[in-house]
Tab-separated table of C-alpha atoms in Angstrom:
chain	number	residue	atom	x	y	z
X	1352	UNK	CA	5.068	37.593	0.319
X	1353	UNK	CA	4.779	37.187	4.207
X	1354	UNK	CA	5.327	34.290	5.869
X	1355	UNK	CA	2.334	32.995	7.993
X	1356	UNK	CA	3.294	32.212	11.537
X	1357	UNK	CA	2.477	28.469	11.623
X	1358	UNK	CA	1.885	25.469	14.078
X	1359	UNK	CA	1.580	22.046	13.173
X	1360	UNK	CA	0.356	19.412	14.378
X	1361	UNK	CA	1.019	15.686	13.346
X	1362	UNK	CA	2.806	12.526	15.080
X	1363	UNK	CA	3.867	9.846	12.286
X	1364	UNK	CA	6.151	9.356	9.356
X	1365	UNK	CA	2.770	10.010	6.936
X	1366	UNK	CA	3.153	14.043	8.663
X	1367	UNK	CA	6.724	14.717	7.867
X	1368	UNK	CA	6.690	15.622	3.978
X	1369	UNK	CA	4.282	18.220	4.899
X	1370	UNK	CA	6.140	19.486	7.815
X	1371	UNK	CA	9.185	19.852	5.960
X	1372	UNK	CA	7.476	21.439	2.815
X	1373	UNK	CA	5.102	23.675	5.307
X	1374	UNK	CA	8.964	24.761	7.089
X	1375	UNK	CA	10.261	26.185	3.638
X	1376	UNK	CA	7.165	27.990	3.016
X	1377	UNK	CA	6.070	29.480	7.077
X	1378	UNK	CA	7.366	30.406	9.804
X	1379	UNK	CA	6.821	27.379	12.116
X	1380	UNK	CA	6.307	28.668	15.671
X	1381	UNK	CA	5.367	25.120	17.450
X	1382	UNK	CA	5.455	21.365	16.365
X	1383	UNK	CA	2.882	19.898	18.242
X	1384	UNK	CA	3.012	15.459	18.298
X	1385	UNK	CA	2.012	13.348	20.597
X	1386	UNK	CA	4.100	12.365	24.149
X	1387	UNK	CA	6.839	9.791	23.737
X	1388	UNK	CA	6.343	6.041	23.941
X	1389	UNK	CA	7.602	2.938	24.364
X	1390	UNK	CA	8.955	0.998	21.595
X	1391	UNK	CA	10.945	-2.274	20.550
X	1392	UNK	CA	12.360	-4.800	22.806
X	1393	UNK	CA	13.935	-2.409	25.348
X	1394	UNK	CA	10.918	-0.592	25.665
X	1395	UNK	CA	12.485	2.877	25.477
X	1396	UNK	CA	11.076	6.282	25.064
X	1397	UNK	CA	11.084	7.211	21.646
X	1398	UNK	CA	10.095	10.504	19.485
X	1399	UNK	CA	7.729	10.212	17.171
X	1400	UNK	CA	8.513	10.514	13.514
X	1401	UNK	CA	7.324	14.368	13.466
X	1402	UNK	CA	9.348	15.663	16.390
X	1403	UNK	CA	12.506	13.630	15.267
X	1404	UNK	CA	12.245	16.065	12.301
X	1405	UNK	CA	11.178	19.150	14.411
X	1406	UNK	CA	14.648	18.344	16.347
X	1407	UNK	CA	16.969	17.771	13.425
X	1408	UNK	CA	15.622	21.541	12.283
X	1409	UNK	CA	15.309	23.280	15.568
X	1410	UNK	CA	11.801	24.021	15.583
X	1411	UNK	CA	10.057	24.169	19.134
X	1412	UNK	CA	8.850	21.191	20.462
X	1413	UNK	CA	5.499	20.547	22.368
X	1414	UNK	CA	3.767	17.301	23.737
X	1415	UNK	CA	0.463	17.716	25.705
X	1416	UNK	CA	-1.092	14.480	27.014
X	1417	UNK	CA	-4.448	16.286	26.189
X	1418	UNK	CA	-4.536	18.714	23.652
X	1419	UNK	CA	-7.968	20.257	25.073
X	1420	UNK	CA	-6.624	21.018	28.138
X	1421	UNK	CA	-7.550	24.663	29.299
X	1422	UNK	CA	-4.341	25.661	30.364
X	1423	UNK	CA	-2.728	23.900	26.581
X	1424	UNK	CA	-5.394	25.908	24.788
X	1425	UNK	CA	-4.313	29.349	26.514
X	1426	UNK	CA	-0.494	28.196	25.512
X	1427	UNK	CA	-2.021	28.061	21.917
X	1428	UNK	CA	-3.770	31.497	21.643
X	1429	UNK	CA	-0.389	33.101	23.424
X	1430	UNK	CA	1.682	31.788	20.528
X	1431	UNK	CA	-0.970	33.743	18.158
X	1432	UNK	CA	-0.571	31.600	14.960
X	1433	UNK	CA	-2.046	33.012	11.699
X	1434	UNK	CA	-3.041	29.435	10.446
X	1435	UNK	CA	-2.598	25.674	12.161
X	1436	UNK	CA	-2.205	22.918	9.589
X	1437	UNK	CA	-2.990	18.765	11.464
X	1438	UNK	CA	-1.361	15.898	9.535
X	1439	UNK	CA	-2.740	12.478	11.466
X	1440	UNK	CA	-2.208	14.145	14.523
X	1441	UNK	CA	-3.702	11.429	17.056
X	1442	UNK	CA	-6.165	13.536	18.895
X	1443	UNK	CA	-9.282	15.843	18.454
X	1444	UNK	CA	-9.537	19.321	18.228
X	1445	UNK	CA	-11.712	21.405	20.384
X	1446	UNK	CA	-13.636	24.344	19.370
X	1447	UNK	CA	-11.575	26.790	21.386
X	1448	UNK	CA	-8.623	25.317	19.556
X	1449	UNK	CA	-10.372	25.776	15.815
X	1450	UNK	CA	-11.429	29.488	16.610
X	1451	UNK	CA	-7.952	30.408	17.481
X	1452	UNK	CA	-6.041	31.232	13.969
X	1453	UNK	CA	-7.780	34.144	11.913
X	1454	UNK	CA	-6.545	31.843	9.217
X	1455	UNK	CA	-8.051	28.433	9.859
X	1456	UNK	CA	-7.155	25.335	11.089
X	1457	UNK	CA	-6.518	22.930	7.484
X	1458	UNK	CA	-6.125	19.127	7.714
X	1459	UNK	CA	-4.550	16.871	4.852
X	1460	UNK	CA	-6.588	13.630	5.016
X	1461	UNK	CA	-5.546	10.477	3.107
X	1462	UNK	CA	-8.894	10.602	0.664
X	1463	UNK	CA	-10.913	11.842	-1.253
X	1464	UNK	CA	-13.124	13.597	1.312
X	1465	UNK	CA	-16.633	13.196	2.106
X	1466	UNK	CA	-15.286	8.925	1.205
X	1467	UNK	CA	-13.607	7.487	3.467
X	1468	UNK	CA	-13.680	9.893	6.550
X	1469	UNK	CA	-11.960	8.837	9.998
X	1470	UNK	CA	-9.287	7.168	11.481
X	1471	UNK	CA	-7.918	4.475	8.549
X	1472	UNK	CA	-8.539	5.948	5.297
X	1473	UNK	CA	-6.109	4.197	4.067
X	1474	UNK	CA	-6.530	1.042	5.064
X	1475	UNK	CA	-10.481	1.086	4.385
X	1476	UNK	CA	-9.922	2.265	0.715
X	1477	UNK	CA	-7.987	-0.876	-0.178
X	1478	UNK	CA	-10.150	-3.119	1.952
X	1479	UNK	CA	-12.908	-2.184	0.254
X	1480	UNK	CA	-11.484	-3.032	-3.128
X	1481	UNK	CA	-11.547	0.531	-4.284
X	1482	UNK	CA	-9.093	1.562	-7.914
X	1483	UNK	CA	-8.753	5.413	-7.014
X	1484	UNK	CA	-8.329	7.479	-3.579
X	1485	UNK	CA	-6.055	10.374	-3.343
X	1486	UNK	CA	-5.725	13.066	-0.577
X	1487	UNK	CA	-7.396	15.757	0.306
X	1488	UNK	CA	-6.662	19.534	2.453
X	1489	UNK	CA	-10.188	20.966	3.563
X	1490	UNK	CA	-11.131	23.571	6.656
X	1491	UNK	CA	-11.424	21.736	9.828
X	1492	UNK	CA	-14.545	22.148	11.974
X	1493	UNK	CA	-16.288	20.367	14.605
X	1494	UNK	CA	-17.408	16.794	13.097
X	1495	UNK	CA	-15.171	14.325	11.895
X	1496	UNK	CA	-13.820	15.027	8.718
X	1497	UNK	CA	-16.699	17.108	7.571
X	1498	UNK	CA	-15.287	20.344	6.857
X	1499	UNK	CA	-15.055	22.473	3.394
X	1500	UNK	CA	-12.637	20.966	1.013
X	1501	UNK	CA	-10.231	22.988	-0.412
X	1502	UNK	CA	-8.152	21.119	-2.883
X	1503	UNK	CA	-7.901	17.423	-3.985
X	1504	UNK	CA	-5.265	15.189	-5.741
X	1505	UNK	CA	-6.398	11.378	-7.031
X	1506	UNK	CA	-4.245	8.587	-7.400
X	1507	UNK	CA	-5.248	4.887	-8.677
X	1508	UNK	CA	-5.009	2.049	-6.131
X	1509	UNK	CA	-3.467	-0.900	-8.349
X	1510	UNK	CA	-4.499	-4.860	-7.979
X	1511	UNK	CA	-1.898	-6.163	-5.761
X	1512	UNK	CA	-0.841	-2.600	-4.222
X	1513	UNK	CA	-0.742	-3.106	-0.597
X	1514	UNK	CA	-1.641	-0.104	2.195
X	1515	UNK	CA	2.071	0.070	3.219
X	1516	UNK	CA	2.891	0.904	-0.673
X	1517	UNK	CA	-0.428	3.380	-0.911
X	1518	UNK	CA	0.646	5.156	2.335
X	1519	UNK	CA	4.161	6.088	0.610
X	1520	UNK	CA	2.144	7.419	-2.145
X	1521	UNK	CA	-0.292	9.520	-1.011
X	1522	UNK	CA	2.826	10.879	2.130
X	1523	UNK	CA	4.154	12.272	-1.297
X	1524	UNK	CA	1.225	13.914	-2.724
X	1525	UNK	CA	-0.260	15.256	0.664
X	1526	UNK	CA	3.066	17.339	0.565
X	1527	UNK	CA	2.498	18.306	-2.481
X	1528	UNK	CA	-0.996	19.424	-2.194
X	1529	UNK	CA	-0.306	20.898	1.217
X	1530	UNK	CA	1.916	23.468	-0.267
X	1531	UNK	CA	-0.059	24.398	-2.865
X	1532	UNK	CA	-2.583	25.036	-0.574
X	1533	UNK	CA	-0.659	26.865	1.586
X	1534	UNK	CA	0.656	29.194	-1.325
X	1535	UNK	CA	-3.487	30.183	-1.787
X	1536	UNK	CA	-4.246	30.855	1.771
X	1537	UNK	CA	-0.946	33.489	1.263
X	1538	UNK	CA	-2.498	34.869	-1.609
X	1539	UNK	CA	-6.219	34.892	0.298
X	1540	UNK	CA	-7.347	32.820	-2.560
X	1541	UNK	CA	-8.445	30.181	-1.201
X	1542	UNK	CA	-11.768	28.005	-2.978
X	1543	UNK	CA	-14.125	26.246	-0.163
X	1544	UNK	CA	-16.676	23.847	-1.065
X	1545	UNK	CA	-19.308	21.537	1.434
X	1546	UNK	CA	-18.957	18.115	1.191
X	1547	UNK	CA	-22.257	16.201	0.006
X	1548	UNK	CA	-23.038	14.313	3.303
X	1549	UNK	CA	-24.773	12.060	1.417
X	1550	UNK	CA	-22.149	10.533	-0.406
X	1551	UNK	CA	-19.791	10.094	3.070
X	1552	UNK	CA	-18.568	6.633	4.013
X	1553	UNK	CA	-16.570	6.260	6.938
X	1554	UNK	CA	-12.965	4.247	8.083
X	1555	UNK	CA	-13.559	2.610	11.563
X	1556	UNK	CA	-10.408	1.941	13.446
X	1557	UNK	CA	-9.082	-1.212	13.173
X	1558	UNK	CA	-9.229	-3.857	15.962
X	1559	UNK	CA	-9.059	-7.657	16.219
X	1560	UNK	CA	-13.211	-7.864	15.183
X	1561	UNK	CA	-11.843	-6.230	11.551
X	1562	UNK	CA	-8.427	-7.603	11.214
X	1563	UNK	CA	-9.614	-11.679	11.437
X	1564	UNK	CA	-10.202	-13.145	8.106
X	1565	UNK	CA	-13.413	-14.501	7.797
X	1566	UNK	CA	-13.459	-17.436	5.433
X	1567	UNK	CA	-16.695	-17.357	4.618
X	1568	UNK	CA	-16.157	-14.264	2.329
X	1569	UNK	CA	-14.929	-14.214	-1.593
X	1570	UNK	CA	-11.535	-14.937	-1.852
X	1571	UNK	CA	-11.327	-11.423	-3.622
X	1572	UNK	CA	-12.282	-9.967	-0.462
X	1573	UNK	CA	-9.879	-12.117	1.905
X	1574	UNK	CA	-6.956	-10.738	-0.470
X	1575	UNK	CA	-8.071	-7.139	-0.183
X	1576	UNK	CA	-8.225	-7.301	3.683
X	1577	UNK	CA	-4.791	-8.346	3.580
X	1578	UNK	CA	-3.337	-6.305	1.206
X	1579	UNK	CA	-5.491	-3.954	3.371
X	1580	UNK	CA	-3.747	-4.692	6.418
X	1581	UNK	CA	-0.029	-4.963	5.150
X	1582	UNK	CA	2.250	-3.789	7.118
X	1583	UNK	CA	-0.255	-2.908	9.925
X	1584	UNK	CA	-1.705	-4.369	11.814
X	1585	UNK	CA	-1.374	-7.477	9.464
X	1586	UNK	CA	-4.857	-10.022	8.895
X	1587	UNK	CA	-4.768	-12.727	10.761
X	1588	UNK	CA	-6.585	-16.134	11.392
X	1589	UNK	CA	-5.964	-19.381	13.608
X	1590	UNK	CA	-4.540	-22.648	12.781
X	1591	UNK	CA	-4.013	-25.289	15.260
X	1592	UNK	CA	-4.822	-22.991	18.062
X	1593	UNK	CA	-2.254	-20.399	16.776
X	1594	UNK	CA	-2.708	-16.958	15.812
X	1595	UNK	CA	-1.332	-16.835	12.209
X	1596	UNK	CA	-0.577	-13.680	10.690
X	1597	UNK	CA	-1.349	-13.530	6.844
X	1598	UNK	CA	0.942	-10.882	5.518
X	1599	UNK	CA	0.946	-12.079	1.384
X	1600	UNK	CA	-1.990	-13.850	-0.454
X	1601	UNK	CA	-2.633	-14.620	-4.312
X	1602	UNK	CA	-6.106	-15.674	-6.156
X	1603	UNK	CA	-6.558	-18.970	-7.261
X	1604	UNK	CA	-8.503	-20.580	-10.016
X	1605	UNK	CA	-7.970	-23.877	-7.891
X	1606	UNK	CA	-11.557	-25.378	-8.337
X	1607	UNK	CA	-13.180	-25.984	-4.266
X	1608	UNK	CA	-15.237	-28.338	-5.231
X	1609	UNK	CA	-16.991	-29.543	-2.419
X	1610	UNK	CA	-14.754	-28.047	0.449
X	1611	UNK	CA	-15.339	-25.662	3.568
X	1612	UNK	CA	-14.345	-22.439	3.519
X	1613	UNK	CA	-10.816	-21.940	5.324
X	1614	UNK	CA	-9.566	-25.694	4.191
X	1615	UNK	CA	-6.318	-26.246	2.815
X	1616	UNK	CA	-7.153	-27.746	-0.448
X	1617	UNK	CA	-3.760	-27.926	-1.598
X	1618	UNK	CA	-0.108	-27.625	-0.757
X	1619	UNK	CA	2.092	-26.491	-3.672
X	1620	UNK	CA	5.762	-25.941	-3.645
X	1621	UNK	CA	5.185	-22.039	-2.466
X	1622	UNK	CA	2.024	-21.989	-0.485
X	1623	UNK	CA	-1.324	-23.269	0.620
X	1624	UNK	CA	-4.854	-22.850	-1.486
X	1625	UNK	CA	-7.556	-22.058	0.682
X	1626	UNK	CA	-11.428	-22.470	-0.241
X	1627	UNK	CA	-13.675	-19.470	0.772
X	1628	UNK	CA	-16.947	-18.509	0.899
X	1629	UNK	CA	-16.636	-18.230	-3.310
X	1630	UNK	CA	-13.192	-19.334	-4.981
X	1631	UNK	CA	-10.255	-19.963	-3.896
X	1632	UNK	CA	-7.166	-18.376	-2.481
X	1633	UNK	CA	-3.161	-18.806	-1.818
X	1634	UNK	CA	-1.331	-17.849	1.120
X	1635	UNK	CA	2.429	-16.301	0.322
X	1636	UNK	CA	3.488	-15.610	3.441
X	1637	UNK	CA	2.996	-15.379	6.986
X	1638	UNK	CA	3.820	-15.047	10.530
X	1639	UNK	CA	3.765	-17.604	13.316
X	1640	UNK	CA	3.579	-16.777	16.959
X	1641	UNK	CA	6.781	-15.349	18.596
X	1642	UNK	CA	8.130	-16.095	14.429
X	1643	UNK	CA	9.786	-13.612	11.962
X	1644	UNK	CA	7.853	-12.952	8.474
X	1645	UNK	CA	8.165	-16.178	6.590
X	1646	UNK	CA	7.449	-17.427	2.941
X	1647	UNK	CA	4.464	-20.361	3.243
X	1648	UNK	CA	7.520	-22.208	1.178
X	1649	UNK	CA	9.745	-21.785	4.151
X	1650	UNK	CA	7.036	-22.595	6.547
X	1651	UNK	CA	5.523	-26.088	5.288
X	1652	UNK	CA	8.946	-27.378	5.470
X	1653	UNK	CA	9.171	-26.312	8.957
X	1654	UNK	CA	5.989	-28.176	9.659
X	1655	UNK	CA	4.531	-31.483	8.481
X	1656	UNK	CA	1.296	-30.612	7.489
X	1657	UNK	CA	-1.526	-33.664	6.794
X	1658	UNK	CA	-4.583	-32.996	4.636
X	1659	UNK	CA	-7.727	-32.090	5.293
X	1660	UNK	CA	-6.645	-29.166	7.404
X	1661	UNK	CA	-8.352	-26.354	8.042
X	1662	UNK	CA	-7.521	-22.253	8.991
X	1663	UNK	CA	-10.594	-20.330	10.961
């Protein structure tokens, strides 16, 4: 069977199962990440997780600024792929870029497509207290996310599993599913069906406005947000004026009784119970300002703490 002449595009560790299962099975002609960046103390160029890969294997390297660039796009129809395949690539694809390979351009997308479409898929699905995602490899066109779906693989979402432990699932089965789909488009067997619009929900990028723990919700949805948000960009909420990050919390059947949401109701010998808007929750561990990752054991004997305090 012939090799298709290949490009892929992609930029973090989530992309590099596929790349190396789309290498054994095509004949990769350009890796395509984003540019360098800073990183760590030193601030120091560094490669993304993708071209660190493309290195190690010696498969041609290119980082545009602006992938919709004219002069980019004419680069891209020169190197006349048969079929591009985008892995959380980082930017948008024009038009002129999707018309170019007689085979498609085919995305692997961390759900299961029309939920969940955009930027955090990941993130959003545990958030939102949801038991089953998966991954999914559809047709790119121009909307977000909204293209024909080609295969799909589920996977439950467990009660305590957090999005760092989901994303090292699904890196796994996107792989997986990416090379089956790969061996179809070879064979020109490839299904297509529309996604039901109707059934869509969407994954916002996260910013401080989604990432702050309000305390006037459930305690069951303060522990999904930051299982949701663990290992990035980690839920967060202030105490005595300091940004706290909450990496770990547990539910509690402590009763609140007649207390505000986001007061310490009690101190035990390995964390603090919160009240919320409806039950109560315990905080594991956190993450004071300028502060490594710290049990809430390690922290309250850091810090004498008088009740009634209060987190907000």
């Amino acid at each position: 069977m012939t090799k298709l002449r290949a490009i892929f595009m992609g930029t973090p560790d989530f992309a590099v199962p596929c790349l190396a299962e789309l290498n054994k099975l095509s004949t990769i002609i350009a890796v395509i990440t984003q540019p360098d960046k800073k990183r760590g103390r030193g601030q120091k160029f560094t490669p993304s997780p993708v071209k660190k890969f493309a290195l190690e294997h010696s498969l041609p390297v290119l980082q545009p600024a602006k992938v919709k660039d004219t002069n980019f796009v004419e680069k891209l129809r020169e190197l006349n792929p048969d079929i591009i395949i985008v892995v959380a690539f980082g930017q948008i694809l024009s038009q002129a870029i999707l018309d170019i390979p007689p085979k498609g351009c085919i995305n692997v997308h961390a759900s299961l497509l029309p939920a969940y479409r955009g930027a955090a898929p990941i993130h959003w699905s545990i958030i939102r207290g949801e038991t089953l995602t998966g991954v999914t490899t559809m047709y790119m066109d121009a909307g977000l996310d909204t293209g024909d779906i080609i295969l799909k693989q589920s996977t439950e979402i467990s009660s305590e599993m957090t999005t760092n432990q989901l994303h090292d699932k699904l890196m796994v089965i996107g792989a997986d599913l990416l090379a089956k789909t790969i061996k179809l488009v070879q064979q020109d067997n490839v299904p297509r069906k529309k996604q039901n619009d109707s059934l869509s929900s969407y994954s916002p990028m996260l910013n401080d406005a989604n990432c702050k723990i309000d305390w006037q919700k459930s305690a069951q949805e303060i522990h999904n947000l930051v299982r949701g948000l663990n290992s990035w960009p980690v839920a967060f909420t202030f105490f005595n004026g300091q940004k706290i990050k909450i990496w770990r919390t547990a539910l509690s059947s402590t009763d609140i009784k007649d207390s505000s949401p986001g007061e310490i109701i009690k101190i035990t010998h390995d964390g603090f119970i919160i009240a919320t808007g409806n039950g109560s929750i315990k905080i594991l561990e956190l993450q004071a300002p300028n502060k490594k990752r710290m049990t809430a054991a390690a922290y309250i004997n850091g810090h004498k703490l008088h009740l009634p305090a209060k987190f907000q």
